[in-house]
mmCIF file with all atom_site columns, C-alpha atoms in Angstrom:
data_model
loop_
_atom_site.group_PDB
_atom_site.id
_atom_site.type_symbol
_atom_site.label_atom_id
_atom_site.label_alt_id
_atom_site.label_comp_id
_atom_site.label_asym_id
_atom_site.label_entity_id
_atom_site.label_seq_id
_atom_site.pdbx_PDB_ins_code
_atom_site.Cartn_x
_atom_site.Cartn_y
_atom_site.Cartn_z
_atom_site.occupancy
_atom_site.B_iso_or_equiv
_atom_site.pdbx_formal_charge
_atom_site.auth_seq_id
_atom_site.auth_comp_id
_atom_site.auth_asym_id
_atom_site.auth_atom_id
_atom_site.pdbx_PDB_model_num
ATOM 1  C CA . MET A 1 1  ? 0.058  0.225   0.064  1.00 0.00 ? 1118 MET A CA 1
ATOM 2  C CA . LEU A 1 2  ? 2.800  2.184   1.010  1.00 0.00 ? 1119 LEU A CA 1
ATOM 3  C CA . VAL A 1 3  ? 4.495  2.052   -2.563 1.00 0.00 ? 1120 VAL A CA 1
ATOM 4  C CA . LYS A 1 4  ? 1.069  2.889   -4.455 1.00 0.00 ? 1121 LYS A CA 1
ATOM 5  C CA . ALA A 1 5  ? 0.520  5.914   -2.114 1.00 0.00 ? 1122 ALA A CA 1
ATOM 6  C CA . LEU A 1 6  ? 3.840  7.226   -2.552 1.00 0.00 ? 1123 LEU A CA 1
ATOM 7  C CA . GLY A 1 7  ? 3.630  6.643   -6.265 1.00 0.00 ? 1124 GLY A CA 1
ATOM 8  C CA . LEU A 1 8  ? 6.744  4.642   -6.522 1.00 0.00 ? 1125 LEU A CA 1
ATOM 9  C CA . THR A 1 9  ? 7.582  2.657   -9.804 1.00 0.00 ? 1126 THR A CA 1
ATOM 10 C CA . LEU A 1 10 ? 8.526  -0.880  -8.707 1.00 0.00 ? 1127 LEU A CA 1
ATOM 11 C CA . GLU A 1 11 ? 12.616 -1.412  -9.147 1.00 0.00 ? 1128 GLU A CA 1
ATOM 12 C CA . GLY A 1 12 ? 15.046 -3.290  -7.399 1.00 0.00 ? 1129 GLY A CA 1
ATOM 13 C CA . ALA A 1 13 ? 15.577 -7.297  -7.125 1.00 0.00 ? 1130 ALA A CA 1
ATOM 14 C CA . PRO A 1 14 ? 14.589 -9.225  -3.542 1.00 0.00 ? 1131 PRO A CA 1
ATOM 15 C CA . SER A 1 15 ? 17.415 -8.818  -1.440 1.00 0.00 ? 1132 SER A CA 1
ATOM 16 C CA . PHE A 1 16 ? 16.121 -10.020 1.936  1.00 0.00 ? 1133 PHE A CA 1
ATOM 17 C CA . LYS A 1 17 ? 16.574 -13.759 2.126  1.00 0.00 ? 1134 LYS A CA 1
ATOM 18 C CA . ASP A 1 18 ? 13.019 -14.296 3.456  1.00 0.00 ? 1135 ASP A CA 1
ATOM 19 C CA . THR A 1 19 ? 11.025 -12.475 0.882  1.00 0.00 ? 1136 THR A CA 1
ATOM 20 C CA . LYS A 1 20 ? 12.511 -14.080 -2.297 1.00 0.00 ? 1137 LYS A CA 1
ATOM 21 C CA . GLU A 1 21 ? 9.223  -16.164 -2.954 1.00 0.00 ? 1138 GLU A CA 1
ATOM 22 C CA . HIS A 1 22 ? 6.426  -14.149 -0.949 1.00 0.00 ? 1139 HIS A CA 1
ATOM 23 C CA . TRP A 1 23 ? 3.823  -12.129 -3.083 1.00 0.00 ? 1140 TRP A CA 1
ATOM 24 C CA . ALA A 1 24 ? 5.117  -8.757  -2.084 1.00 0.00 ? 1141 ALA A CA 1
ATOM 25 C CA . ALA A 1 25 ? 8.688  -9.321  -2.973 1.00 0.00 ? 1142 ALA A CA 1
ATOM 26 C CA . ASP A 1 26 ? 8.837  -6.406  -5.727 1.00 0.00 ? 1143 ASP A CA 1
ATOM 27 C CA . ALA A 1 27 ? 6.752  -4.034  -3.172 1.00 0.00 ? 1144 ALA A CA 1
ATOM 28 C CA . ILE A 1 28 ? 9.502  -4.649  -0.359 1.00 0.00 ? 1145 ILE A CA 1
ATOM 29 C CA . ALA A 1 29 ? 12.299 -4.423  -2.968 1.00 0.00 ? 1146 ALA A CA 1
ATOM 30 C CA . THR A 1 30 ? 10.996 -1.283  -3.997 1.00 0.00 ? 1147 THR A CA 1
ATOM 31 C CA . LEU A 1 31 ? 11.179 0.712   -0.748 1.00 0.00 ? 1148 LEU A CA 1
ATOM 32 C CA . LYS A 1 32 ? 14.540 -1.071  0.179  1.00 0.00 ? 1149 LYS A CA 1
ATOM 33 C CA . ALA A 1 33 ? 15.927 0.748   -2.952 1.00 0.00 ? 1150 ALA A CA 1
ATOM 34 C CA . SER A 1 34 ? 13.977 3.863   -1.990 1.00 0.00 ? 1151 SER A CA 1
ATOM 35 C CA . GLY A 1 35 ? 15.830 3.907   1.515  1.00 0.00 ? 1152 GLY A CA 1
ATOM 36 C CA . ILE A 1 36 ? 12.581 3.718   3.507  1.00 0.00 ? 1153 ILE A CA 1
ATOM 37 C CA . ILE A 1 37 ? 12.965 0.460   4.730  1.00 0.00 ? 1154 ILE A CA 1
ATOM 38 C CA . ASN A 1 38 ? 16.194 -1.463  5.850  1.00 0.00 ? 1155 ASN A CA 1
ATOM 39 C CA . GLY A 1 39 ? 15.061 -4.929  7.020  1.00 0.00 ? 1156 GLY A CA 1
ATOM 40 C CA . TYR A 1 40 ? 16.615 -6.574  10.189 1.00 0.00 ? 1157 TYR A CA 1
ATOM 41 C CA . GLU A 1 41 ? 20.094 -6.663  11.375 1.00 0.00 ? 1158 GLU A CA 1
ATOM 42 C CA . ASP A 1 42 ? 20.120 -10.895 10.655 1.00 0.00 ? 1159 ASP A CA 1
ATOM 43 C CA . GLY A 1 43 ? 19.405 -9.950  6.773  1.00 0.00 ? 1160 GLY A CA 1
ATOM 44 C CA . THR A 1 44 ? 15.799 -10.589 7.138  1.00 0.00 ? 1161 THR A CA 1
ATOM 45 C CA . PHE A 1 45 ? 12.198 -8.521  6.488  1.00 0.00 ? 1162 PHE A CA 1
ATOM 46 C CA . LYS A 1 46 ? 9.914  -10.470 8.475  1.00 0.00 ? 1163 LYS A CA 1
ATOM 47 C CA . PRO A 1 47 ? 7.006  -9.842  6.099  1.00 0.00 ? 1164 PRO A CA 1
ATOM 48 C CA . ASN A 1 48 ? 4.260  -11.670 7.615  1.00 0.00 ? 1165 ASN A CA 1
ATOM 49 C CA . GLN A 1 49 ? 4.904  -10.030 11.066 1.00 0.00 ? 1166 GLN A CA 1
ATOM 50 C CA . ILE A 1 50 ? 2.536  -7.676  11.906 1.00 0.00 ? 1167 ILE A CA 1
ATOM 51 C CA . ILE A 1 51 ? 4.204  -3.856  11.568 1.00 0.00 ? 1168 ILE A CA 1
ATOM 52 C CA . SER A 1 52 ? 4.168  -1.778  14.667 1.00 0.00 ? 1169 SER A CA 1
ATOM 53 C CA . ARG A 1 53 ? 3.281  1.841   14.844 1.00 0.00 ? 1170 ARG A CA 1
ATOM 54 C CA . ALA A 1 54 ? 6.820  2.723   15.712 1.00 0.00 ? 1171 ALA A CA 1
ATOM 55 C CA . GLU A 1 55 ? 8.059  0.975   12.650 1.00 0.00 ? 1172 GLU A CA 1
ATOM 56 C CA . ILE A 1 56 ? 5.196  2.526   10.165 1.00 0.00 ? 1173 ILE A CA 1
ATOM 57 C CA . VAL A 1 57 ? 5.764  5.912   12.186 1.00 0.00 ? 1174 VAL A CA 1
ATOM 58 C CA . VAL A 1 58 ? 9.645  5.212   10.815 1.00 0.00 ? 1175 VAL A CA 1
ATOM 59 C CA . MET A 1 59 ? 8.818  4.253   7.090  1.00 0.00 ? 1176 MET A CA 1
ATOM 60 C CA . LEU A 1 60 ? 5.950  7.145   7.093  1.00 0.00 ? 1177 LEU A CA 1
ATOM 61 C CA . SER A 1 61 ? 8.674  9.808   7.675  1.00 0.00 ? 1178 SER A CA 1
ATOM 62 C CA . LYS A 1 62 ? 11.372 8.545   5.559  1.00 0.00 ? 1179 LYS A CA 1
#
């Protein structure tokens, strides 16, 4: 939803080890390429985990 709301075009290749086969892999890669998300220190994004208020605030502020 964030990719569409910001009008971003899909770009980048999946770079997190747990998103390669995920349905939102392209959107996640786009957000990473745009500098909006960074993922976790272990190289994962945890795409099925619920986003906390703090995490969405960080994404929106970027």
